[in-house]
mmCIF file of C-alpha atoms in Angstrom:
data_model
loop_
_atom_site.group_PDB
_atom_site.id
_atom_site.type_symbol
_atom_site.label_atom_id
_atom_site.label_comp_id
_atom_site.label_asym_id
_atom_site.label_seq_id
_atom_site.Cartn_x
_atom_site.Cartn_y
_atom_site.Cartn_z
ATOM 1 C CA MET A 1 134.555 0.677 -43.829
ATOM 2 C CA ALA A 2 137.834 1.668 -43.488
ATOM 3 C CA ARG A 3 138.385 0.582 -47.164
ATOM 4 C CA ARG A 4 137.234 2.203 -50.450
ATOM 5 C CA GLY A 5 138.072 0.613 -53.920
ATOM 6 C CA PRO A 6 141.203 -1.711 -54.041
ATOM 7 C CA PRO A 7 143.744 -1.428 -51.680
ATOM 8 C CA VAL A 8 147.061 0.642 -52.919
ATOM 9 C CA PRO A 9 149.044 -2.549 -52.781
ATOM 10 C CA ALA A 10 146.597 -4.190 -55.467
ATOM 11 C CA ARG A 11 147.203 -1.123 -57.929
ATOM 12 C CA THR A 12 150.831 -1.473 -57.460
ATOM 13 C CA GLY A 13 151.535 -5.195 -57.548
ATOM 14 C CA PRO A 14 151.449 -8.224 -55.715
ATOM 15 C CA SER A 15 151.569 -7.415 -51.737
ATOM 16 C CA HIS A 16 151.745 -11.294 -50.680
ATOM 17 C CA PRO A 17 153.846 -13.699 -52.719
ATOM 18 C CA GLY A 18 151.971 -16.798 -52.926
ATOM 19 C CA ALA A 19 148.586 -15.738 -52.219
ATOM 20 C CA ASP A 20 147.258 -17.484 -55.881
ATOM 21 C CA GLN A 21 148.047 -20.622 -53.963
ATOM 22 C CA ALA A 22 147.338 -20.257 -50.371
ATOM 23 C CA ALA A 23 146.942 -17.293 -47.969
ATOM 24 C CA TYR A 24 145.644 -17.019 -44.218
ATOM 25 C CA ALA A 25 143.529 -14.302 -42.687
ATOM 26 C CA ASP A 26 144.256 -14.248 -38.871
ATOM 27 C CA ILE A 27 141.416 -12.593 -36.736
ATOM 28 C CA ASP A 28 142.185 -10.802 -33.208
ATOM 29 C CA ASP A 29 141.562 -8.450 -30.766
ATOM 30 C CA THR A 30 144.065 -6.080 -28.960
ATOM 31 C CA ILE A 31 143.964 -3.265 -26.310
ATOM 32 C CA ARG A 32 146.817 -1.225 -26.438
ATOM 33 C CA ARG A 33 147.403 0.823 -22.976
ATOM 34 C CA THR A 34 147.033 4.530 -23.608
ATOM 35 C CA HIS A 35 148.107 7.568 -20.982
ATOM 36 C CA GLY A 36 146.185 10.718 -20.355
ATOM 37 C CA TYR A 37 142.757 12.199 -20.506
ATOM 38 C CA ALA A 38 142.110 13.245 -23.853
ATOM 39 C CA LYS A 39 142.790 10.068 -26.070
ATOM 40 C CA GLN A 40 139.641 9.659 -28.259
ATOM 41 C CA GLY A 41 137.962 6.333 -27.832
ATOM 42 C CA ALA A 42 140.418 5.147 -25.457
ATOM 43 C CA GLY A 43 138.297 2.967 -22.335
ATOM 44 C CA TYR A 44 138.499 0.238 -19.051
ATOM 45 C CA GLY A 45 138.268 -2.903 -21.046
ATOM 46 C CA TYR A 46 138.640 -6.554 -19.709
ATOM 47 C CA SER A 47 142.064 -5.540 -19.146
ATOM 48 C CA LYS A 48 140.751 -3.207 -16.252
ATOM 49 C CA GLY A 49 143.242 -0.228 -17.280
ATOM 50 C CA LYS A 50 142.226 2.555 -19.734
ATOM 51 C CA GLY A 51 143.097 1.871 -23.453
ATOM 52 C CA LEU A 52 141.848 1.201 -27.211
ATOM 53 C CA ASN A 53 140.204 -1.595 -28.048
ATOM 54 C CA ALA A 54 141.086 -2.697 -31.580
ATOM 55 C CA LEU A 55 140.217 -5.658 -33.993
ATOM 56 C CA LEU A 56 143.042 -6.639 -36.314
ATOM 57 C CA GLY A 57 142.601 -8.272 -39.675
ATOM 58 C CA VAL A 58 145.855 -9.566 -40.828
ATOM 59 C CA VAL A 59 146.804 -11.498 -44.145
ATOM 60 C CA SER A 60 150.282 -13.515 -44.483
ATOM 61 C CA THR A 61 151.104 -16.281 -47.096
ATOM 62 C CA PRO A 62 153.672 -19.115 -46.725
ATOM 63 C CA LEU A 63 156.233 -16.845 -48.790
ATOM 64 C CA SER A 64 154.546 -13.446 -47.260
ATOM 65 C CA ALA A 65 155.469 -11.675 -43.990
ATOM 66 C CA PRO A 66 151.794 -10.506 -42.032
ATOM 67 C CA VAL A 67 150.331 -7.635 -43.202
ATOM 68 C CA ILE A 68 147.354 -5.933 -41.260
ATOM 69 C CA THR A 69 144.969 -5.383 -43.965
ATOM 70 C CA ALA A 70 141.947 -4.096 -41.864
ATOM 71 C CA THR A 71 140.890 -2.522 -38.860
ATOM 72 C CA ARG A 72 138.353 -1.389 -36.588
ATOM 73 C CA LEU A 73 138.717 0.434 -33.359
ATOM 74 C CA ARG A 74 136.280 0.132 -31.020
ATOM 75 C CA LYS A 75 135.084 1.852 -27.767
ATOM 76 C CA GLY A 76 136.129 0.299 -24.237
ATOM 77 C CA PRO A 77 134.767 -2.983 -23.045
ATOM 78 C CA SER A 78 133.392 -4.165 -26.298
ATOM 79 C CA ASN A 79 132.723 -8.019 -26.713
ATOM 80 C CA SER A 80 135.361 -9.429 -29.251
ATOM 81 C CA ALA A 81 131.867 -10.911 -31.583
ATOM 82 C CA ARG A 82 130.575 -7.725 -31.994
ATOM 83 C CA GLY A 83 130.289 -6.948 -35.265
ATOM 84 C CA ALA A 84 132.735 -9.732 -36.216
ATOM 85 C CA ALA A 85 130.612 -11.388 -39.036
ATOM 86 C CA ALA A 86 130.931 -7.677 -40.736
ATOM 87 C CA PHE A 87 134.729 -7.157 -39.720
ATOM 88 C CA VAL A 88 135.667 -10.857 -41.234
ATOM 89 C CA ALA A 89 133.653 -10.395 -44.497
ATOM 90 C CA GLU A 90 135.461 -7.403 -44.749
ATOM 91 C CA THR A 91 139.573 -8.994 -44.299
ATOM 92 C CA ILE A 92 138.491 -11.775 -46.770
ATOM 93 C CA ARG A 93 137.595 -9.411 -49.720
ATOM 94 C CA THR A 94 140.693 -7.329 -48.696
ATOM 95 C CA ALA A 95 142.618 -10.760 -48.747
ATOM 96 C CA ARG A 96 140.955 -11.094 -52.471
ATOM 97 C CA ALA A 97 141.347 -7.645 -53.486
ATOM 98 C CA CYS A 98 144.977 -7.966 -53.079
ATOM 99 C CA GLY A 99 146.060 -11.667 -54.772
ATOM 100 C CA ALA A 100 144.167 -14.041 -52.490
ATOM 101 C CA ASN A 101 142.495 -15.996 -55.396
ATOM 102 C CA GLY A 102 143.646 -19.319 -54.281
ATOM 103 C CA LEU A 103 142.682 -21.404 -50.885
ATOM 104 C CA LEU A 104 142.143 -18.724 -47.960
ATOM 105 C CA VAL A 105 141.747 -19.875 -44.432
ATOM 106 C CA LEU A 106 140.556 -17.803 -41.636
ATOM 107 C CA ARG A 107 141.756 -18.493 -38.336
ATOM 108 C CA ALA A 108 140.594 -17.263 -35.043
ATOM 109 C CA ASP A 109 140.106 -17.681 -31.741
ATOM 110 C CA SER A 110 136.871 -18.721 -29.662
ATOM 111 C CA ALA A 111 135.721 -15.375 -29.286
ATOM 112 C CA PHE A 112 134.952 -15.332 -32.709
ATOM 113 C CA TYR A 113 133.261 -18.592 -32.914
ATOM 114 C CA SER A 114 129.508 -17.648 -34.071
ATOM 115 C CA ALA A 115 127.167 -18.936 -36.766
ATOM 116 C CA ASP A 116 127.415 -15.809 -38.586
ATOM 117 C CA VAL A 117 131.530 -15.788 -38.599
ATOM 118 C CA ILE A 118 131.568 -19.382 -39.963
ATOM 119 C CA ASN A 119 128.509 -17.718 -42.671
ATOM 120 C CA ALA A 120 130.234 -15.011 -43.610
ATOM 121 C CA CYS A 121 133.299 -16.906 -44.378
ATOM 122 C CA ARG A 122 131.046 -19.616 -46.017
ATOM 123 C CA ALA A 123 129.838 -16.913 -48.206
ATOM 124 C CA LEU A 124 133.010 -15.583 -49.561
ATOM 125 C CA ASP A 125 134.770 -19.203 -50.655
ATOM 126 C CA ALA A 126 137.219 -19.181 -46.987
ATOM 127 C CA ARG A 127 138.066 -21.838 -45.125
ATOM 128 C CA PHE A 128 138.360 -21.490 -41.609
ATOM 129 C CA SER A 129 139.830 -22.842 -37.936
ATOM 130 C CA ILE A 130 138.282 -21.079 -35.017
ATOM 131 C CA THR A 131 138.728 -22.684 -31.963
ATOM 132 C CA MET A 132 135.524 -23.157 -29.714
ATOM 133 C CA ARG A 133 134.995 -23.103 -25.861
ATOM 134 C CA MET A 134 134.677 -26.256 -23.598
ATOM 135 C CA ASN A 135 131.435 -25.889 -21.865
ATOM 136 C CA ALA A 136 129.507 -28.661 -20.946
ATOM 137 C CA SER A 137 127.690 -29.741 -24.423
ATOM 138 C CA VAL A 138 131.461 -30.033 -26.010
ATOM 139 C CA LYS A 139 132.928 -31.684 -23.365
ATOM 140 C CA ALA A 140 129.785 -34.224 -23.202
ATOM 141 C CA THR A 141 130.508 -34.711 -27.159
ATOM 142 C CA ILE A 142 134.189 -35.591 -26.627
ATOM 143 C CA ALA A 143 133.336 -37.748 -23.697
ATOM 144 C CA ARG A 144 131.205 -40.004 -25.877
ATOM 145 C CA ILE A 145 134.114 -40.728 -28.222
ATOM 146 C CA ASP A 146 135.572 -43.971 -27.956
ATOM 147 C CA GLU A 147 139.190 -44.591 -26.898
ATOM 148 C CA ASP A 148 140.111 -46.473 -29.827
ATOM 149 C CA ALA A 149 138.535 -44.107 -32.011
ATOM 150 C CA TRP A 150 141.346 -40.919 -31.412
ATOM 151 C CA THR A 151 144.131 -41.115 -33.388
ATOM 152 C CA PRO A 152 147.281 -40.208 -31.581
ATOM 153 C CA ILE A 153 149.627 -37.454 -33.139
ATOM 154 C CA LYS A 154 153.068 -37.900 -34.244
#
């Protein structure tokens, strides 16, 4: 874990205005291309190019700009879900330490959809919005919804 104790913004003043009301924690992975042969941790991933694979945890509020609050560098073609639950817990704890004591919503894409990630959110009293893959089971469930049960988006 990269974080040891309260983050500096928590000791020097509020880093996320409005975090006592509502805050958002976004989790995503990214690959940054590298050039040269001596890049520590660089590997070939799904982008087919040599790069650094990192997880990012970003916290924002309706009144503040996004701030990176957690990072984890991973080797090569690591699956996004690998270690995701611990990373989500670290991001939520850091957000709380930065003053996000109101509603906290974790947002992530389908790569992070797992029982472990959802359980981490629930254990730390965070809501979540995580997309899920459209597999056969999900498609079948959607197909069973009556046409008159749908609500139009306005």
